[in-house]
Backbone as JSON, one array per atom type, in Angstrom:
{
  "sequence": "MARQFFVGGNFKLNGSKASIKEIVERLNSASLSKNTEVVICPPAVYLDYATSLVTAPTVSVGAQNSYNKASGAYTGENSVEMIKDVNAKWVILGHSERRTYFHEDDKIVADKTKFALDSGLGVILCIGETLEEKKAGITLDVVKRQLDAVIAEVKDWTNVVIAYEPIWAIGTGLAATPEDAQEIHASIREYLVAKLGAQVAASTRILYGGSANGSNAVTFKGKADVDGFLVGGASLKPEFVDIINSRD",
  "N": [[80.9, 105.28, 23.75], [80.05, 104.48, 27.03], [82.05, 105.09, 29.8], [82.92, 103.87, 32.95], [83.25, 106.03, 35.68], [86.26, 106.48, 37.49], [88.08, 106.42, 40.43], [91.12, 106.49, 41.93], [93.01, 106.01, 44.91], [96.1, 106.81, 45.95], [97.97, 106.09, 48.54], [100.64, 106.26, 48.97], [103.77, 106.26, 50.76], [102.54, 106.36, 53.37], [100.63, 106.26, 56.4], [98.98, 104.32, 58.99], [97.77, 101.65, 61.08], [95.69, 102.79, 62.46], [95.08, 105.14, 60.96], [94.45, 104.04, 58.45], [92.2, 102.57, 59.11], [90.47, 104.63, 59.84], [90.18, 106.0, 57.38], [89.04, 104.01, 55.71], [86.68, 103.37, 57.1], [85.4, 105.8, 56.88], [84.85, 105.85, 54.14], [83.21, 103.6, 54.0], [80.96, 104.45, 55.38], [80.12, 106.7, 54.09], [78.05, 108.43, 51.7], [78.47, 107.3, 48.78], [78.98, 107.83, 45.28], [77.2, 105.68, 43.19], [78.01, 105.23, 40.68], [80.71, 105.36, 40.46], [83.81, 103.8, 40.35], [85.98, 102.84, 42.88], [89.28, 102.66, 44.03], [91.46, 101.99, 46.56], [94.82, 102.42, 47.57], [96.84, 101.39, 49.8], [99.98, 101.3, 51.69], [101.98, 98.31, 51.23], [102.14, 96.65, 53.51], [99.75, 97.04, 54.75], [97.76, 96.05, 53.15], [96.25, 93.65, 53.53], [94.92, 94.25, 55.89], [93.42, 96.48, 55.09], [91.71, 95.38, 53.11], [90.22, 93.72, 54.72], [88.62, 95.44, 56.05], [87.01, 96.89, 54.27], [83.74, 97.51, 53.27], [82.09, 98.91, 51.63], [80.35, 98.74, 48.6], [81.34, 99.71, 46.17], [84.0, 100.03, 46.45], [87.33, 98.92, 46.22], [90.55, 97.37, 46.83], [93.96, 98.12, 46.12], [97.42, 97.45, 45.26], [100.56, 99.27, 45.49], [102.66, 98.61, 43.95], [104.17, 95.93, 42.13], [105.93, 92.83, 41.42], [107.55, 91.18, 38.6], [107.65, 88.45, 38.83], [106.33, 85.45, 40.23], [107.12, 84.35, 42.66], [109.97, 83.67, 44.81], [113.55, 84.29, 45.14], [113.55, 87.22, 45.77], [114.07, 89.59, 47.47], [112.17, 91.83, 49.36], [110.32, 92.48, 47.42], [106.96, 92.75, 45.97], [104.65, 90.25, 45.52], [102.44, 89.36, 42.91], [100.67, 87.22, 43.23], [100.51, 87.09, 46.01], [99.39, 89.55, 46.56], [96.88, 89.18, 45.39], [96.07, 87.13, 47.06], [95.39, 88.34, 49.42], [93.09, 89.51, 48.72], [93.23, 91.89, 47.28], [92.71, 93.82, 44.32], [93.88, 95.34, 42.34], [96.79, 97.03, 40.93], [99.12, 99.67, 41.07], [101.24, 100.71, 38.54], [104.3, 101.89, 37.07], [104.4, 104.42, 38.16], [105.56, 107.76, 38.52], [107.28, 108.15, 40.65], [108.31, 105.61, 41.09], [109.6, 105.27, 38.65], [111.47, 107.36, 38.8], [112.81, 107.39, 41.41], [113.46, 104.71, 41.79], [114.42, 103.87, 39.43], [112.99, 102.56, 37.38], [112.59, 101.65, 34.15], [110.93, 102.09, 30.91], [110.67, 99.53, 29.81], [110.85, 97.79, 32.02], [108.53, 98.57, 33.39], [106.62, 97.82, 31.5], [107.0, 95.02, 31.39], [106.29, 94.31, 34.01], [103.66, 95.14, 34.0], [102.47, 93.45, 32.07], [102.85, 90.95, 33.35], [101.35, 91.27, 35.72], [98.74, 91.65, 34.68], [98.39, 89.25, 33.24], [98.32, 87.58, 35.38], [95.98, 88.18, 36.64], [95.39, 90.61, 37.93], [94.06, 93.96, 37.94], [95.45, 96.82, 36.31], [96.65, 99.99, 37.07], [98.05, 102.08, 35.05], [100.65, 104.28, 34.95], [101.6, 107.25, 33.3], [103.51, 110.05, 32.05], [104.97, 113.38, 31.87], [108.03, 115.22, 32.65], [108.73, 118.5, 34.08], [110.71, 119.72, 32.56], [110.47, 118.33, 30.17], [107.91, 119.06, 29.47], [108.27, 121.83, 29.06], [109.9, 121.69, 26.88], [108.17, 120.94, 24.97], [107.53, 118.3, 24.37], [105.67, 116.57, 25.43], [103.7, 114.76, 24.36], [105.35, 113.06, 22.89], [106.76, 111.82, 24.93], [104.73, 110.46, 26.44], [103.74, 108.77, 24.49], [105.97, 107.17, 23.97], [106.19, 105.87, 26.45], [103.78, 104.49, 26.48], [104.11, 102.89, 24.2], [105.95, 100.91, 24.96], [104.44, 99.3, 26.63], [102.33, 98.59, 24.96], [103.67, 96.95, 23.22], [103.91, 94.64, 24.68], [101.43, 93.96, 25.81], [98.36, 92.69, 24.88], [95.66, 92.48, 25.49], [93.67, 94.89, 26.73], [91.66, 95.16, 28.52], [91.64, 95.22, 31.33], [93.16, 97.41, 32.01], [93.77, 100.6, 33.26], [94.59, 103.81, 32.38], [96.67, 106.25, 33.82], [97.22, 109.52, 33.44], [99.79, 111.37, 34.51], [101.12, 114.31, 34.96], [104.35, 114.94, 35.84], [105.31, 117.28, 36.9], [103.19, 118.26, 38.26], [102.69, 116.76, 40.48], [102.27, 116.59, 43.84], [103.04, 119.22, 44.06], [101.21, 121.18, 44.14], [100.66, 122.48, 41.87], [98.65, 122.26, 38.92], [97.39, 120.87, 35.92], [95.14, 122.65, 33.82], [91.62, 121.9, 33.51], [91.06, 122.03, 30.79], [93.57, 121.72, 29.61], [94.19, 119.13, 30.5], [92.13, 117.67, 29.27], [92.83, 118.05, 26.59], [95.32, 116.69, 26.39], [94.52, 114.11, 27.2], [92.7, 113.5, 25.16], [94.45, 113.36, 23.03], [95.99, 111.18, 23.8], [94.04, 109.21, 23.66], [93.49, 109.24, 20.93], [95.91, 108.25, 20.04], [95.8, 105.68, 21.05], [93.72, 104.71, 19.48], [95.01, 104.6, 17.0], [96.97, 102.69, 17.54], [95.78, 100.49, 18.85], [93.19, 100.26, 18.06], [89.79, 101.41, 17.51], [87.79, 100.45, 19.25], [89.07, 99.48, 21.61], [90.33, 101.86, 22.38], [88.11, 103.48, 22.89], [87.0, 102.27, 25.11], [88.9, 102.25, 27.1], [89.78, 103.61, 30.14], [90.97, 106.83, 31.02], [92.71, 108.45, 33.41], [93.18, 111.5, 35.29], [96.02, 112.65, 36.99], [97.28, 114.75, 38.52], [97.73, 116.41, 41.3], [94.99, 116.39, 42.05], [92.13, 117.42, 43.85], [89.61, 118.01, 46.44], [88.53, 120.45, 45.79], [89.19, 121.13, 43.11], [88.39, 118.97, 41.57], [85.73, 118.88, 40.63], [85.78, 120.69, 38.58], [86.62, 119.38, 36.37], [84.5, 118.09, 35.36], [82.49, 117.1, 32.7], [84.49, 117.04, 30.87], [85.26, 115.18, 28.21], [87.17, 113.14, 27.87], [88.37, 112.73, 30.27], [88.36, 110.46, 32.59], [88.31, 110.09, 35.27], [90.24, 110.12, 38.34], [93.57, 109.77, 39.64], [94.48, 109.93, 42.79], [96.59, 111.55, 45.09], [97.83, 112.85, 47.91], [95.35, 113.93, 48.76], [93.74, 111.72, 48.99], [94.0, 110.76, 51.48], [92.46, 112.27, 53.07], [89.32, 113.73, 54.3], [88.19, 115.01, 52.05], [88.46, 113.27, 49.94], [86.13, 111.87, 49.51], [84.55, 113.84, 48.32], [85.84, 114.04, 45.89], [85.36, 111.54, 44.79], [82.64, 111.75, 44.41], [82.45, 113.74, 42.55], [81.57, 113.68, 39.91], [78.88, 113.35, 39.87]],
  "CA": [[80.83, 104.22, 24.75], [80.1, 105.01, 28.39], [83.13, 104.54, 30.62], [82.63, 104.11, 34.37], [84.14, 106.94, 36.38], [87.21, 105.7, 38.29], [88.91, 107.23, 41.32], [92.11, 105.74, 42.69], [93.68, 106.72, 45.99], [97.46, 106.33, 46.18], [98.39, 106.57, 49.86], [102.1, 106.33, 48.95], [104.37, 105.71, 51.97], [101.85, 107.05, 54.46], [99.56, 105.52, 57.03], [99.12, 103.45, 60.16], [96.51, 100.91, 61.21], [94.65, 103.72, 62.91], [94.66, 106.03, 59.88], [93.8, 103.23, 57.43], [90.87, 102.26, 59.63], [89.67, 105.86, 59.75], [89.88, 106.27, 55.97], [88.12, 103.0, 55.18], [85.38, 103.54, 57.75], [84.79, 106.99, 56.28], [84.31, 105.44, 52.85], [82.11, 102.65, 54.25], [79.78, 105.14, 55.92], [79.76, 107.84, 53.25], [77.15, 108.23, 50.57], [79.34, 107.36, 47.6], [78.33, 107.65, 43.98], [77.12, 104.29, 42.73], [78.56, 105.18, 39.33], [82.15, 105.55, 40.52], [84.64, 102.71, 40.86], [86.99, 103.4, 43.77], [90.35, 101.74, 44.42], [92.41, 102.6, 47.49], [96.11, 101.72, 47.5], [97.67, 101.65, 50.96], [101.26, 100.59, 51.67], [101.8, 96.86, 51.1], [101.95, 95.97, 54.79], [98.37, 97.25, 55.2], [96.8, 95.57, 52.16], [95.36, 92.66, 54.13], [94.1, 94.95, 56.87], [92.46, 97.32, 54.37], [90.68, 94.56, 52.47], [89.37, 93.16, 55.76], [87.75, 96.5, 56.57], [86.15, 97.48, 53.25], [82.4, 96.96, 53.06], [81.42, 99.7, 50.59], [80.32, 97.87, 47.41], [82.04, 100.27, 45.01], [85.41, 100.25, 46.83], [88.24, 97.79, 46.32], [91.89, 97.7, 47.3], [95.05, 97.82, 45.2], [98.79, 97.63, 45.72], [101.27, 100.38, 44.86], [103.75, 98.08, 43.15], [104.3, 94.46, 42.14], [107.1, 92.35, 40.67], [107.18, 90.36, 37.43], [107.82, 87.03, 39.15], [105.31, 85.05, 41.21], [107.75, 84.07, 43.95], [111.39, 83.37, 44.66], [114.56, 85.02, 45.92], [113.43, 88.61, 45.36], [113.88, 90.24, 48.76], [111.54, 93.14, 49.42], [109.36, 92.72, 46.35], [105.56, 92.39, 46.2], [104.18, 89.24, 44.59], [101.06, 89.47, 42.43], [99.88, 86.15, 43.85], [100.26, 87.47, 47.41], [98.43, 90.67, 46.51], [95.58, 88.56, 45.16], [95.73, 86.27, 48.19], [94.75, 89.17, 50.47], [91.88, 90.05, 48.11], [93.4, 93.14, 46.54], [92.3, 93.59, 42.93], [94.56, 96.23, 41.41], [98.13, 97.49, 41.28], [99.64, 100.85, 40.36], [102.55, 100.46, 37.94], [104.84, 102.97, 36.26], [104.29, 105.73, 38.8], [106.78, 108.55, 38.31], [108.2, 107.96, 41.77], [109.0, 104.35, 40.82], [110.5, 105.52, 37.52], [112.53, 108.29, 39.16], [113.6, 107.0, 42.57], [113.87, 103.31, 41.73], [115.02, 103.67, 38.11], [112.22, 101.64, 36.54], [112.44, 102.19, 32.8], [109.7, 101.72, 30.22], [110.63, 98.07, 29.62], [110.51, 97.19, 33.31], [107.11, 98.85, 33.63], [105.85, 96.99, 30.56], [107.08, 93.62, 31.82], [105.5, 94.17, 35.23], [102.26, 95.3, 33.62], [102.05, 92.2, 31.43], [102.79, 89.88, 34.34], [100.21, 91.52, 36.62], [97.51, 91.4, 33.93], [98.31, 87.81, 32.96], [98.07, 86.9, 36.65], [94.63, 88.46, 37.09], [95.19, 91.91, 38.57], [93.88, 95.15, 37.12], [96.62, 97.69, 36.38], [96.59, 101.44, 36.88], [99.31, 102.34, 34.36], [100.95, 105.71, 35.03], [102.46, 107.86, 32.3], [103.53, 111.5, 32.23], [106.21, 114.06, 31.53], [108.64, 116.13, 33.62], [108.59, 119.92, 33.75], [111.63, 120.01, 31.46], [109.88, 117.78, 28.94], [106.76, 119.92, 29.13], [108.79, 123.09, 28.51], [110.48, 121.39, 25.57], [107.08, 120.66, 24.03], [107.57, 116.89, 23.94], [104.77, 115.79, 26.28], [103.1, 113.63, 23.64], [106.42, 112.12, 22.55], [107.08, 111.06, 26.15], [103.67, 109.51, 26.8], [103.67, 107.75, 23.43], [107.08, 106.24, 24.22], [105.84, 105.07, 27.62], [102.71, 103.58, 26.06], [104.61, 101.94, 23.2], [106.59, 99.79, 25.64], [103.38, 98.42, 27.14], [101.6, 98.09, 23.79], [104.48, 95.86, 22.65], [103.8, 93.45, 25.53], [100.06, 93.69, 26.26], [97.39, 92.64, 23.78], [94.31, 92.65, 26.05], [93.69, 96.09, 27.57], [90.39, 95.2, 29.24], [91.85, 95.52, 32.75], [94.13, 98.5, 32.16], [93.34, 101.99, 33.38], [95.75, 104.69, 32.2], [96.67, 107.48, 34.62], [98.15, 110.55, 32.96], [100.26, 112.13, 35.66], [102.22, 115.23, 34.69], [105.21, 114.86, 37.02], [105.47, 118.62, 37.44], [101.98, 118.61, 39.02], [102.5, 115.8, 41.57], [102.74, 117.05, 45.14], [103.55, 120.59, 43.97], [100.11, 122.13, 44.2], [100.37, 122.88, 40.49], [97.78, 121.32, 38.24], [96.95, 121.22, 34.58], [93.75, 123.07, 33.78], [90.76, 120.88, 32.91], [91.18, 122.1, 29.34], [94.86, 121.12, 29.28], [94.08, 117.69, 30.72], [91.28, 117.13, 28.21], [93.58, 118.05, 25.33], [96.3, 115.6, 26.43], [93.78, 112.85, 27.25], [92.16, 113.24, 23.83], [95.58, 112.95, 22.19], [96.33, 109.82, 24.21], [93.02, 108.31, 23.13], [93.72, 109.16, 19.49], [97.05, 107.36, 19.84], [95.29, 104.32, 21.29], [92.97, 104.33, 18.27], [95.98, 104.25, 15.96], [97.78, 101.53, 17.91], [95.01, 99.37, 19.39], [91.87, 100.22, 17.45], [88.79, 102.32, 18.06], [87.02, 99.86, 20.35], [89.91, 99.51, 22.81], [90.53, 103.26, 22.74], [86.86, 104.01, 23.43], [86.64, 101.63, 26.37], [89.97, 102.42, 28.08], [89.65, 104.81, 30.97], [92.17, 107.65, 31.19], [92.57, 109.27, 34.61], [94.11, 112.6, 35.49], [96.67, 112.41, 38.28], [98.17, 115.8, 39.0], [97.23, 117.26, 42.39], [93.52, 116.47, 42.12], [91.65, 117.58, 45.22], [88.18, 118.19, 46.58], [88.1, 121.72, 45.21], [89.32, 121.25, 41.65], [87.89, 117.79, 40.86], [84.45, 119.15, 39.96], [86.01, 121.51, 37.4], [86.9, 118.49, 35.25], [83.24, 117.51, 34.93], [82.15, 117.48, 31.33], [85.62, 116.8, 29.96], [84.85, 113.87, 27.67], [88.22, 112.12, 27.92], [88.88, 112.61, 31.64], [87.47, 109.41, 33.1], [88.5, 109.95, 36.71], [91.45, 110.68, 38.94], [94.43, 109.05, 40.57], [94.63, 110.97, 43.81], [97.66, 111.34, 46.04], [97.63, 113.28, 49.29], [93.95, 114.17, 49.1], [93.05, 110.46, 49.27], [94.13, 110.51, 52.91], [91.66, 113.28, 53.76], [87.87, 113.63, 54.06], [87.81, 115.51, 50.73], [88.49, 112.18, 48.98], [84.72, 111.57, 49.23], [84.09, 114.83, 47.37], [86.42, 113.71, 44.59], [84.61, 110.37, 44.32], [81.29, 112.18, 44.02], [82.54, 114.97, 41.76], [80.96, 113.54, 38.6], [77.41, 113.33, 40.01]],
  "C": [[80.96, 104.82, 26.14], [81.2, 104.3, 29.17], [82.84, 104.88, 32.09], [83.69, 105.01, 34.98], [84.98, 106.15, 37.38], [88.03, 106.66, 39.13], [89.83, 106.32, 42.13], [92.72, 106.61, 43.77], [95.03, 106.09, 46.26], [97.96, 106.93, 47.5], [99.9, 106.78, 49.94], [102.65, 105.76, 50.27], [103.83, 106.48, 53.18], [100.84, 106.1, 55.09], [99.99, 104.72, 58.25], [97.82, 102.65, 60.22], [95.39, 101.85, 61.59], [94.15, 104.59, 61.77], [93.97, 105.26, 58.75], [92.37, 102.91, 57.86], [89.95, 103.48, 59.51], [89.25, 106.14, 58.32], [88.84, 105.3, 55.43], [86.74, 103.14, 55.82], [84.65, 104.77, 57.23], [84.14, 106.65, 54.94], [83.11, 104.51, 53.03], [80.83, 103.37, 54.64], [79.3, 106.29, 55.04], [78.73, 107.44, 52.2], [77.97, 108.41, 49.3], [78.54, 107.16, 46.33], [78.35, 106.18, 43.57], [77.74, 104.11, 41.36], [80.07, 105.29, 39.29], [82.84, 104.32, 41.09], [85.79, 103.32, 41.65], [88.01, 102.33, 44.12], [91.3, 102.49, 45.35], [93.67, 101.74, 47.55], [96.99, 102.11, 48.68], [99.04, 101.0, 50.79], [101.04, 99.08, 51.78], [101.51, 96.18, 52.43], [100.52, 96.11, 55.32], [97.33, 96.72, 54.21], [95.78, 94.61, 52.78], [94.4, 93.33, 55.1], [93.02, 95.77, 56.16], [91.35, 96.48, 53.75], [89.72, 93.96, 53.51], [88.35, 94.17, 56.27], [86.71, 96.99, 55.56], [84.82, 96.74, 53.16], [81.63, 97.72, 51.97], [81.48, 98.95, 49.26], [81.09, 98.4, 46.22], [83.54, 100.45, 45.27], [86.16, 98.93, 46.84], [89.63, 98.31, 46.64], [92.92, 97.3, 46.25], [96.39, 98.03, 45.86], [99.44, 98.8, 44.97], [102.39, 99.91, 43.93], [103.66, 96.56, 43.17], [105.47, 94.07, 41.25], [106.63, 91.47, 39.52], [107.56, 88.89, 37.59], [106.84, 86.68, 40.26], [105.88, 84.85, 42.6], [109.23, 83.85, 43.72], [112.28, 84.26, 45.49], [114.62, 86.47, 45.46], [113.09, 89.46, 46.59], [113.25, 91.62, 48.62], [110.5, 93.41, 48.37], [107.95, 92.28, 46.75], [105.11, 91.41, 45.12], [102.73, 89.47, 44.21], [100.18, 88.43, 43.1], [99.56, 86.48, 45.31], [99.28, 88.63, 47.5], [97.02, 90.12, 46.31], [95.11, 87.75, 46.37], [95.09, 87.05, 49.34], [93.57, 89.96, 49.9], [92.0, 91.47, 47.56], [93.23, 92.85, 45.05], [93.14, 94.34, 41.9], [96.0, 96.45, 41.84], [98.46, 98.72, 40.44], [101.02, 100.5, 39.82], [102.99, 101.66, 37.1], [104.72, 104.35, 36.88], [105.62, 106.46, 38.68], [107.77, 108.38, 39.44], [108.95, 106.64, 41.64], [110.0, 104.55, 39.67], [111.71, 106.35, 37.94], [113.42, 107.76, 40.28], [114.18, 105.59, 42.47], [114.28, 102.87, 40.32], [114.31, 102.61, 37.27], [112.02, 102.28, 35.16], [111.17, 101.65, 32.14], [109.56, 100.2, 30.07], [110.28, 97.36, 30.92], [109.03, 97.36, 33.61], [106.24, 97.97, 32.75], [105.84, 95.53, 30.99], [106.23, 93.38, 33.06], [104.01, 94.26, 34.94], [101.73, 94.01, 33.0], [101.89, 91.08, 32.45], [101.59, 90.05, 35.26], [98.89, 91.21, 35.92], [97.32, 89.91, 33.66], [97.97, 87.02, 34.22], [96.73, 87.27, 37.28], [94.41, 89.72, 37.89], [94.83, 92.96, 37.52], [95.08, 96.06, 37.33], [96.24, 99.14, 36.15], [97.96, 101.84, 36.35], [99.57, 103.84, 34.3], [101.92, 106.13, 33.93], [102.48, 109.37, 32.55], [104.92, 112.07, 32.06], [106.73, 114.93, 32.69], [108.39, 117.57, 33.19], [109.5, 120.28, 32.57], [111.08, 119.52, 30.13], [108.67, 118.6, 28.5], [107.23, 121.21, 28.46], [109.37, 122.89, 27.11], [109.42, 121.04, 24.52], [107.02, 119.23, 23.56], [106.68, 116.0, 24.8], [104.23, 114.57, 25.56], [104.15, 112.6, 23.22], [106.73, 111.22, 23.75], [106.0, 110.03, 26.44], [103.49, 108.43, 25.73], [104.77, 106.71, 23.62], [106.76, 105.31, 25.38], [104.74, 104.06, 27.28], [103.21, 102.51, 25.1], [105.22, 100.7, 23.85], [105.56, 98.78, 26.12], [102.6, 97.81, 25.99], [102.34, 96.91, 23.16], [104.3, 94.55, 23.42], [102.36, 93.02, 25.79], [99.1, 93.75, 25.08], [95.96, 92.88, 24.26], [94.34, 93.79, 27.07], [92.42, 96.23, 28.43], [90.58, 95.68, 30.69], [92.94, 96.54, 33.0], [93.39, 99.83, 32.27], [94.59, 102.85, 33.28], [95.6, 105.91, 33.1], [97.71, 108.43, 34.03], [98.52, 111.43, 34.13], [101.42, 113.04, 35.24], [103.09, 115.36, 35.94], [105.35, 116.22, 37.69], [104.27, 119.03, 38.31], [101.75, 117.67, 40.21], [103.11, 116.35, 42.85], [103.27, 118.47, 45.15], [102.47, 121.62, 44.2], [99.77, 122.69, 42.83], [99.46, 121.84, 39.86], [97.49, 121.81, 36.84], [95.5, 121.7, 34.68], [92.91, 121.92, 33.22], [90.88, 120.85, 31.39], [92.49, 121.47, 28.87], [94.78, 119.6, 29.39], [93.24, 117.04, 29.62], [92.04, 117.04, 26.89], [94.58, 116.89, 25.28], [95.6, 114.25, 26.41], [93.22, 112.49, 25.87], [93.25, 112.78, 22.88], [96.01, 111.53, 22.51], [95.32, 108.83, 23.61], [93.15, 108.16, 21.61], [94.88, 108.21, 19.18], [96.65, 105.91, 20.06], [94.47, 103.82, 20.1], [93.94, 103.84, 17.2], [96.69, 102.94, 16.26], [96.95, 100.29, 18.26], [93.61, 99.25, 18.8], [90.85, 101.06, 18.2], [88.07, 101.75, 19.27], [87.81, 99.88, 21.66], [90.08, 100.95, 23.3], [89.29, 103.85, 23.41], [86.54, 103.47, 24.81], [87.69, 101.83, 27.47], [89.82, 103.73, 28.84], [90.99, 105.51, 31.14], [91.93, 108.61, 32.35], [93.55, 110.44, 34.56], [94.71, 112.46, 36.88], [97.6, 113.49, 38.75], [97.52, 116.7, 40.03], [95.72, 117.46, 42.34], [93.1, 116.56, 43.58], [90.16, 117.86, 45.24], [87.66, 119.46, 45.94], [88.13, 121.71, 43.68], [88.71, 120.08, 40.88], [86.63, 118.09, 40.06], [84.65, 119.96, 38.68], [86.33, 120.67, 36.16], [85.62, 117.84, 34.71], [82.91, 118.01, 33.53], [83.29, 117.34, 30.35], [85.55, 115.35, 29.48], [85.89, 112.78, 27.84], [88.9, 112.04, 29.28], [87.92, 111.69, 32.39], [87.63, 109.17, 34.6], [89.82, 110.52, 37.15], [92.25, 109.6, 39.65], [94.91, 110.09, 41.56], [95.75, 110.6, 44.77], [97.26, 111.75, 47.45], [96.18, 113.47, 49.7], [93.2, 112.88, 49.4], [93.13, 110.09, 50.75], [93.18, 111.37, 53.74], [90.17, 113.1, 53.48], [87.45, 114.08, 52.68], [87.86, 114.43, 49.65], [87.06, 111.79, 48.58], [84.17, 112.55, 48.2], [84.62, 114.55, 45.96], [85.66, 112.53, 43.97], [83.25, 110.78, 43.77], [81.29, 113.36, 43.06], [81.87, 114.88, 40.4], [79.43, 113.56, 38.68], [76.81, 114.73, 39.91]]
}
């Protein structure tokens, strides 16, 4: 089954109106692959501004986080309904920085994922292991545990994109080789077959999210189970266009 190439840009806690405008205008004017779905995720305060600027037909906007309640006395949280109200289409959930700095466990991530999907957002679901877990040889145990929590809550995976993000490769300059990424992605897909069936497994996109950049993105071409990238720092730079076009 052909899966559309997907490139997400996680701006994290970076940006200003000026820089968001520059990034979006660059995407609007660039010759982007028509076969690549692009989602940019600026900080929440810039979601409305970003969606107002996007004209490129293959680009949409997503949030970096959302809560599992529509509204109420939840100071500082991002509502799915509000994200949708400013025409954003996606949300990143389960990112290692949310798990580590804000103590979001597997159950919290699963609950938020279910709520976002049920409310009509697409979810970029992040999973991945620490350096210690990698050294201990339990990478697959970790990602299976993270997936199991979501599998227990979510029955329809149509609007889920999985981002495998080895934590040891985020912001460190280290990166799994294309061969390493393909091996892990293939194992994740095999697990999805066992848990969700062959059709769901074949249609679910699995992104690589460890220090992807304009130079190394093209080296993943031809890896059957690497369906795109979730890009961090490089999404703020002109090389983001090269990553988007790396599959052509």
